[in-house]
Short mmCIF file of N, CA and C in Angstrom, two decimals:
data_model
loop_
_atom_site.label_atom_id
_atom_site.label_comp_id
_atom_site.label_asym_id
_atom_site.label_seq_id
_atom_site.Cartn_x
_atom_site.Cartn_y
_atom_site.Cartn_z
N UNK B 68 -2.48 -15.06 -12.74
CA UNK B 68 -2.18 -14.53 -11.43
C UNK B 68 -3.30 -13.57 -11.03
N UNK B 69 -3.81 -13.70 -9.80
CA UNK B 69 -4.90 -12.83 -9.40
C UNK B 69 -4.37 -11.46 -8.93
N UNK B 70 -5.29 -10.53 -8.78
CA UNK B 70 -4.91 -9.15 -8.46
C UNK B 70 -4.15 -9.06 -7.14
N UNK B 71 -4.58 -9.81 -6.14
CA UNK B 71 -3.90 -9.79 -4.84
C UNK B 71 -2.43 -10.20 -5.00
N UNK B 72 -2.18 -11.24 -5.76
CA UNK B 72 -0.80 -11.70 -5.99
C UNK B 72 0.01 -10.66 -6.77
N UNK B 73 -0.63 -10.04 -7.74
CA UNK B 73 0.06 -9.01 -8.53
C UNK B 73 0.44 -7.82 -7.66
N UNK B 74 -0.48 -7.41 -6.79
CA UNK B 74 -0.20 -6.29 -5.89
C UNK B 74 0.95 -6.66 -4.95
N UNK B 75 0.91 -7.88 -4.42
CA UNK B 75 1.97 -8.32 -3.52
C UNK B 75 3.33 -8.28 -4.22
N UNK B 76 3.37 -8.77 -5.43
CA UNK B 76 4.62 -8.75 -6.20
C UNK B 76 5.10 -7.31 -6.41
N UNK B 77 4.19 -6.43 -6.79
CA UNK B 77 4.56 -5.04 -7.08
C UNK B 77 5.06 -4.30 -5.84
N UNK B 78 4.37 -4.46 -4.72
CA UNK B 78 4.80 -3.73 -3.52
C UNK B 78 6.12 -4.28 -2.98
N UNK B 79 6.33 -5.58 -3.13
CA UNK B 79 7.61 -6.16 -2.70
C UNK B 79 8.74 -5.60 -3.55
N UNK B 80 8.53 -5.56 -4.85
CA UNK B 80 9.53 -5.03 -5.77
C UNK B 80 9.78 -3.55 -5.52
N UNK B 81 8.72 -2.77 -5.45
CA UNK B 81 8.84 -1.32 -5.32
C UNK B 81 9.42 -0.91 -3.98
N UNK B 82 8.97 -1.53 -2.91
CA UNK B 82 9.47 -1.17 -1.58
C UNK B 82 10.95 -1.47 -1.43
N UNK B 83 11.43 -2.45 -2.16
CA UNK B 83 12.83 -2.84 -2.03
C UNK B 83 13.77 -2.14 -3.01
N UNK B 84 13.23 -1.45 -4.02
CA UNK B 84 14.11 -0.76 -4.97
C UNK B 84 14.07 0.75 -4.80
N UNK B 85 13.24 1.25 -3.90
CA UNK B 85 13.04 2.70 -3.82
C UNK B 85 14.34 3.46 -3.63
N UNK B 86 15.30 2.92 -2.90
CA UNK B 86 16.57 3.60 -2.71
C UNK B 86 17.41 3.65 -3.96
N UNK B 87 17.13 2.74 -4.89
CA UNK B 87 17.91 2.68 -6.13
C UNK B 87 17.27 3.50 -7.25
N UNK B 88 16.10 4.04 -7.00
CA UNK B 88 15.41 4.81 -8.03
C UNK B 88 15.94 6.24 -8.06
N UNK B 89 17.13 6.38 -8.54
CA UNK B 89 17.76 7.70 -8.54
C UNK B 89 17.22 8.60 -9.64
N UNK B 90 16.77 8.00 -10.72
CA UNK B 90 16.32 8.84 -11.84
C UNK B 90 14.83 9.12 -11.71
N UNK B 91 14.44 10.26 -12.21
CA UNK B 91 13.05 10.69 -12.13
C UNK B 91 12.12 9.74 -12.87
N UNK B 92 12.57 9.18 -13.97
CA UNK B 92 11.74 8.26 -14.75
C UNK B 92 11.43 7.00 -13.95
N UNK B 93 12.40 6.49 -13.19
CA UNK B 93 12.18 5.32 -12.36
C UNK B 93 11.13 5.57 -11.29
N UNK B 94 11.23 6.73 -10.63
CA UNK B 94 10.23 7.10 -9.64
C UNK B 94 8.85 7.21 -10.29
N UNK B 95 8.81 7.85 -11.43
CA UNK B 95 7.54 8.06 -12.13
C UNK B 95 6.89 6.73 -12.48
N UNK B 96 7.66 5.80 -13.01
CA UNK B 96 7.13 4.49 -13.40
C UNK B 96 6.64 3.72 -12.18
N UNK B 97 7.41 3.75 -11.10
CA UNK B 97 7.01 3.04 -9.88
C UNK B 97 5.71 3.63 -9.32
N UNK B 98 5.63 4.95 -9.28
CA UNK B 98 4.43 5.61 -8.77
C UNK B 98 3.23 5.31 -9.64
N UNK B 99 3.40 5.35 -10.95
CA UNK B 99 2.29 5.04 -11.86
C UNK B 99 1.81 3.60 -11.70
N UNK B 100 2.73 2.69 -11.53
CA UNK B 100 2.37 1.29 -11.34
C UNK B 100 1.56 1.10 -10.06
N UNK B 101 2.01 1.71 -8.98
CA UNK B 101 1.27 1.61 -7.72
C UNK B 101 -0.12 2.22 -7.84
N UNK B 102 -0.21 3.35 -8.52
CA UNK B 102 -1.52 4.00 -8.69
C UNK B 102 -2.45 3.17 -9.57
N UNK B 103 -1.89 2.52 -10.58
CA UNK B 103 -2.70 1.65 -11.44
C UNK B 103 -3.28 0.50 -10.62
N UNK B 104 -2.45 -0.10 -9.77
CA UNK B 104 -2.95 -1.18 -8.92
C UNK B 104 -3.98 -0.66 -7.92
N UNK B 105 -3.78 0.54 -7.40
CA UNK B 105 -4.76 1.14 -6.50
C UNK B 105 -6.11 1.27 -7.20
N UNK B 106 -6.08 1.73 -8.44
CA UNK B 106 -7.32 1.88 -9.21
C UNK B 106 -7.99 0.53 -9.44
N UNK B 107 -7.20 -0.50 -9.72
CA UNK B 107 -7.76 -1.83 -9.94
C UNK B 107 -8.38 -2.40 -8.67
N UNK B 108 -7.70 -2.21 -7.55
CA UNK B 108 -8.24 -2.71 -6.27
C UNK B 108 -9.53 -1.97 -5.93
N UNK B 109 -9.54 -0.65 -6.09
CA UNK B 109 -10.73 0.13 -5.79
C UNK B 109 -11.87 -0.22 -6.75
N UNK B 110 -11.55 -0.41 -8.02
CA UNK B 110 -12.58 -0.79 -9.00
C UNK B 110 -13.17 -2.15 -8.65
N UNK B 111 -12.34 -3.06 -8.19
CA UNK B 111 -12.84 -4.36 -7.76
C UNK B 111 -13.82 -4.19 -6.61
N UNK B 112 -13.49 -3.33 -5.67
CA UNK B 112 -14.36 -3.09 -4.53
C UNK B 112 -15.69 -2.48 -4.97
N UNK B 113 -15.64 -1.55 -5.89
CA UNK B 113 -16.84 -0.84 -6.33
C UNK B 113 -17.75 -1.72 -7.19
N UNK B 114 -17.16 -2.56 -8.02
CA UNK B 114 -17.96 -3.34 -8.97
C UNK B 114 -18.33 -4.73 -8.47
N UNK B 115 -17.82 -5.12 -7.33
CA UNK B 115 -18.14 -6.43 -6.77
C UNK B 115 -19.56 -6.42 -6.21
N UNK B 116 -20.22 -7.55 -6.28
CA UNK B 116 -21.59 -7.63 -5.76
C UNK B 116 -21.60 -7.38 -4.25
N UNK B 117 -22.71 -6.86 -3.74
CA UNK B 117 -22.80 -6.59 -2.30
C UNK B 117 -22.55 -7.85 -1.46
N UNK B 118 -23.00 -8.98 -1.92
CA UNK B 118 -22.80 -10.22 -1.18
C UNK B 118 -21.31 -10.57 -1.08
N UNK B 119 -20.59 -10.44 -2.19
CA UNK B 119 -19.16 -10.72 -2.17
C UNK B 119 -18.41 -9.69 -1.33
N UNK B 120 -18.83 -8.43 -1.40
CA UNK B 120 -18.21 -7.38 -0.58
C UNK B 120 -18.39 -7.70 0.91
N UNK B 121 -19.58 -8.17 1.27
CA UNK B 121 -19.85 -8.55 2.66
C UNK B 121 -18.95 -9.72 3.07
N UNK B 122 -18.84 -10.71 2.20
CA UNK B 122 -17.98 -11.86 2.48
C UNK B 122 -16.52 -11.42 2.67
N UNK B 123 -16.04 -10.57 1.78
CA UNK B 123 -14.65 -10.09 1.88
C UNK B 123 -14.44 -9.33 3.19
N UNK B 124 -15.40 -8.49 3.54
CA UNK B 124 -15.30 -7.71 4.77
C UNK B 124 -15.29 -8.63 5.99
N UNK B 125 -16.20 -9.59 6.02
CA UNK B 125 -16.26 -10.53 7.15
C UNK B 125 -15.01 -11.41 7.21
N UNK B 126 -14.35 -11.58 6.07
CA UNK B 126 -13.12 -12.39 6.02
C UNK B 126 -11.88 -11.57 6.37
N UNK B 127 -12.07 -10.27 6.60
CA UNK B 127 -10.95 -9.42 7.02
C UNK B 127 -10.30 -8.61 5.92
N UNK B 128 -10.84 -8.65 4.72
CA UNK B 128 -10.28 -7.86 3.62
C UNK B 128 -10.87 -6.45 3.67
N UNK B 129 -10.06 -5.47 3.34
CA UNK B 129 -10.50 -4.08 3.27
C UNK B 129 -9.87 -3.47 2.02
N UNK B 130 -10.58 -3.56 0.91
CA UNK B 130 -10.03 -3.12 -0.37
C UNK B 130 -9.85 -1.61 -0.42
N UNK B 131 -10.69 -0.87 0.29
CA UNK B 131 -10.53 0.58 0.33
C UNK B 131 -9.24 0.95 1.05
N UNK B 132 -8.95 0.27 2.16
CA UNK B 132 -7.70 0.51 2.89
C UNK B 132 -6.50 0.15 2.02
N UNK B 133 -6.59 -0.98 1.33
CA UNK B 133 -5.48 -1.41 0.47
C UNK B 133 -5.24 -0.41 -0.65
N UNK B 134 -6.31 0.06 -1.27
CA UNK B 134 -6.19 1.04 -2.35
C UNK B 134 -5.57 2.34 -1.84
N UNK B 135 -6.02 2.80 -0.69
CA UNK B 135 -5.46 4.01 -0.10
C UNK B 135 -3.98 3.84 0.24
N UNK B 136 -3.63 2.65 0.70
CA UNK B 136 -2.23 2.36 1.00
C UNK B 136 -1.36 2.40 -0.24
N UNK B 137 -1.89 1.89 -1.35
CA UNK B 137 -1.14 1.91 -2.61
C UNK B 137 -0.92 3.34 -3.10
N UNK B 138 -1.96 4.17 -3.00
CA UNK B 138 -1.82 5.59 -3.38
C UNK B 138 -0.80 6.26 -2.46
N UNK B 139 -0.91 5.98 -1.16
CA UNK B 139 0.05 6.54 -0.21
C UNK B 139 1.47 6.12 -0.51
N UNK B 140 1.65 4.85 -0.87
CA UNK B 140 2.99 4.38 -1.24
C UNK B 140 3.52 5.15 -2.43
N UNK B 141 2.65 5.37 -3.42
CA UNK B 141 3.10 6.08 -4.63
C UNK B 141 3.55 7.50 -4.30
N UNK B 142 2.92 8.10 -3.30
CA UNK B 142 3.28 9.46 -2.89
C UNK B 142 4.47 9.50 -1.94
N UNK B 143 4.85 8.35 -1.38
CA UNK B 143 5.91 8.30 -0.36
C UNK B 143 7.19 7.64 -0.83
N UNK B 144 7.29 7.35 -2.10
CA UNK B 144 8.44 6.59 -2.59
C UNK B 144 9.78 7.21 -2.23
N UNK B 145 9.88 8.50 -2.30
CA UNK B 145 11.16 9.16 -2.03
C UNK B 145 11.33 9.63 -0.61
N UNK B 146 10.35 9.38 0.24
CA UNK B 146 10.43 9.91 1.60
C UNK B 146 11.28 9.02 2.50
N UNK B 147 11.79 9.63 3.54
CA UNK B 147 12.58 8.88 4.52
C UNK B 147 11.99 9.04 5.92
N UNK B 148 10.73 9.48 5.99
CA UNK B 148 10.10 9.73 7.29
C UNK B 148 9.36 8.53 7.86
N UNK B 149 9.35 7.42 7.15
CA UNK B 149 8.66 6.22 7.62
C UNK B 149 7.26 6.07 7.08
N UNK B 150 6.78 7.08 6.37
CA UNK B 150 5.41 7.00 5.86
C UNK B 150 5.21 5.84 4.88
N UNK B 151 6.25 5.49 4.15
CA UNK B 151 6.13 4.36 3.22
C UNK B 151 5.79 3.08 3.98
N UNK B 152 6.39 2.88 5.14
CA UNK B 152 6.10 1.70 5.95
C UNK B 152 4.64 1.69 6.41
N UNK B 153 4.12 2.85 6.78
CA UNK B 153 2.72 2.94 7.20
C UNK B 153 1.78 2.59 6.05
N UNK B 154 2.06 3.11 4.87
CA UNK B 154 1.21 2.82 3.71
C UNK B 154 1.34 1.36 3.29
N UNK B 155 2.54 0.84 3.33
CA UNK B 155 2.76 -0.56 3.00
C UNK B 155 1.98 -1.46 3.95
N UNK B 156 1.98 -1.10 5.22
CA UNK B 156 1.24 -1.87 6.21
C UNK B 156 -0.27 -1.84 5.93
N UNK B 157 -0.78 -0.69 5.47
CA UNK B 157 -2.20 -0.60 5.12
C UNK B 157 -2.54 -1.56 3.98
N UNK B 158 -1.65 -1.67 3.01
CA UNK B 158 -1.87 -2.61 1.90
C UNK B 158 -1.86 -4.03 2.44
N UNK B 159 -0.87 -4.34 3.26
CA UNK B 159 -0.78 -5.68 3.84
C UNK B 159 -2.04 -6.03 4.61
N UNK B 160 -2.50 -5.12 5.45
CA UNK B 160 -3.70 -5.38 6.24
C UNK B 160 -4.94 -5.50 5.36
N UNK B 161 -5.09 -4.59 4.41
CA UNK B 161 -6.27 -4.58 3.55
C UNK B 161 -6.41 -5.82 2.68
N UNK B 162 -5.28 -6.37 2.26
CA UNK B 162 -5.31 -7.55 1.39
C UNK B 162 -4.92 -8.83 2.13
N UNK B 163 -4.77 -8.73 3.44
CA UNK B 163 -4.39 -9.89 4.27
C UNK B 163 -3.12 -10.56 3.75
N UNK B 164 -2.12 -9.72 3.52
CA UNK B 164 -0.81 -10.21 3.08
C UNK B 164 0.12 -10.29 4.28
N UNK B 165 1.19 -11.05 4.17
CA UNK B 165 2.15 -11.10 5.28
C UNK B 165 2.71 -9.71 5.56
N UNK B 166 2.78 -9.36 6.83
CA UNK B 166 3.23 -8.02 7.21
C UNK B 166 4.73 -7.96 7.36
N UNK B 167 5.31 -6.83 6.97
CA UNK B 167 6.75 -6.62 7.08
C UNK B 167 7.14 -5.95 8.40
N UNK B 168 6.20 -5.24 9.02
CA UNK B 168 6.53 -4.43 10.18
C UNK B 168 5.62 -4.77 11.36
N UNK B 169 6.18 -4.71 12.55
CA UNK B 169 5.40 -4.98 13.76
C UNK B 169 4.54 -3.76 14.10
N UNK B 170 3.51 -4.01 14.91
CA UNK B 170 2.66 -2.91 15.37
C UNK B 170 3.48 -1.89 16.16
N UNK B 171 4.41 -2.37 16.95
CA UNK B 171 5.25 -1.47 17.76
C UNK B 171 6.09 -0.55 16.87
N UNK B 172 6.69 -1.09 15.84
CA UNK B 172 7.49 -0.28 14.92
C UNK B 172 6.62 0.77 14.24
N UNK B 173 5.42 0.39 13.82
CA UNK B 173 4.51 1.33 13.16
C UNK B 173 4.06 2.42 14.13
N UNK B 174 3.81 2.05 15.39
CA UNK B 174 3.45 3.06 16.40
C UNK B 174 4.58 4.06 16.60
N UNK B 175 5.82 3.58 16.59
CA UNK B 175 6.97 4.48 16.74
C UNK B 175 7.02 5.49 15.59
N UNK B 176 6.76 5.02 14.39
CA UNK B 176 6.74 5.93 13.23
C UNK B 176 5.63 6.95 13.38
N UNK B 177 4.43 6.47 13.74
CA UNK B 177 3.29 7.39 13.91
C UNK B 177 3.57 8.43 14.98
N UNK B 178 4.17 8.01 16.09
CA UNK B 178 4.50 8.93 17.18
C UNK B 178 5.51 9.97 16.71
N UNK B 179 6.53 9.51 16.02
CA UNK B 179 7.57 10.42 15.51
C UNK B 179 6.96 11.41 14.51
N UNK B 180 6.10 10.92 13.63
CA UNK B 180 5.49 11.80 12.62
C UNK B 180 4.52 12.79 13.25
N UNK B 181 3.83 12.38 14.30
CA UNK B 181 2.88 13.27 14.97
C UNK B 181 3.60 14.41 15.68
N UNK B 182 4.85 14.18 16.09
CA UNK B 182 5.60 15.19 16.81
C UNK B 182 6.37 16.15 15.94
N UNK B 183 6.43 15.87 14.65
CA UNK B 183 7.21 16.76 13.78
C UNK B 183 6.37 17.95 13.33
N UNK B 184 6.99 19.08 13.12
CA UNK B 184 6.25 20.27 12.66
C UNK B 184 5.69 20.07 11.26
N UNK B 185 4.53 20.66 11.01
CA UNK B 185 3.90 20.53 9.68
C UNK B 185 4.54 21.44 8.68
#
């Protein structure tokens, strides 16, 4: 199984069990797994030849965005502010995976988050 498929499997699993992760160990394991995949995606981007990086970029892949989304997901597992959806969308876009959320829904989350006090 390639890295893209593994990431897709992990984010699907993690995004759908987050409400059931009541114990601290479950959260910790999920966050560590997402961070490990973020490191792998970023390492792939860094160690890939410039020609392949150019091809991936021209094909619509953004491994840096995907890696950042995975880190963001790991930090947002317990949140209920919608940030998890934003990070998940970044992974989907960066790896050209099927998207779970519409642009309109994501804009609503961004608008709501921009209006909340820091």
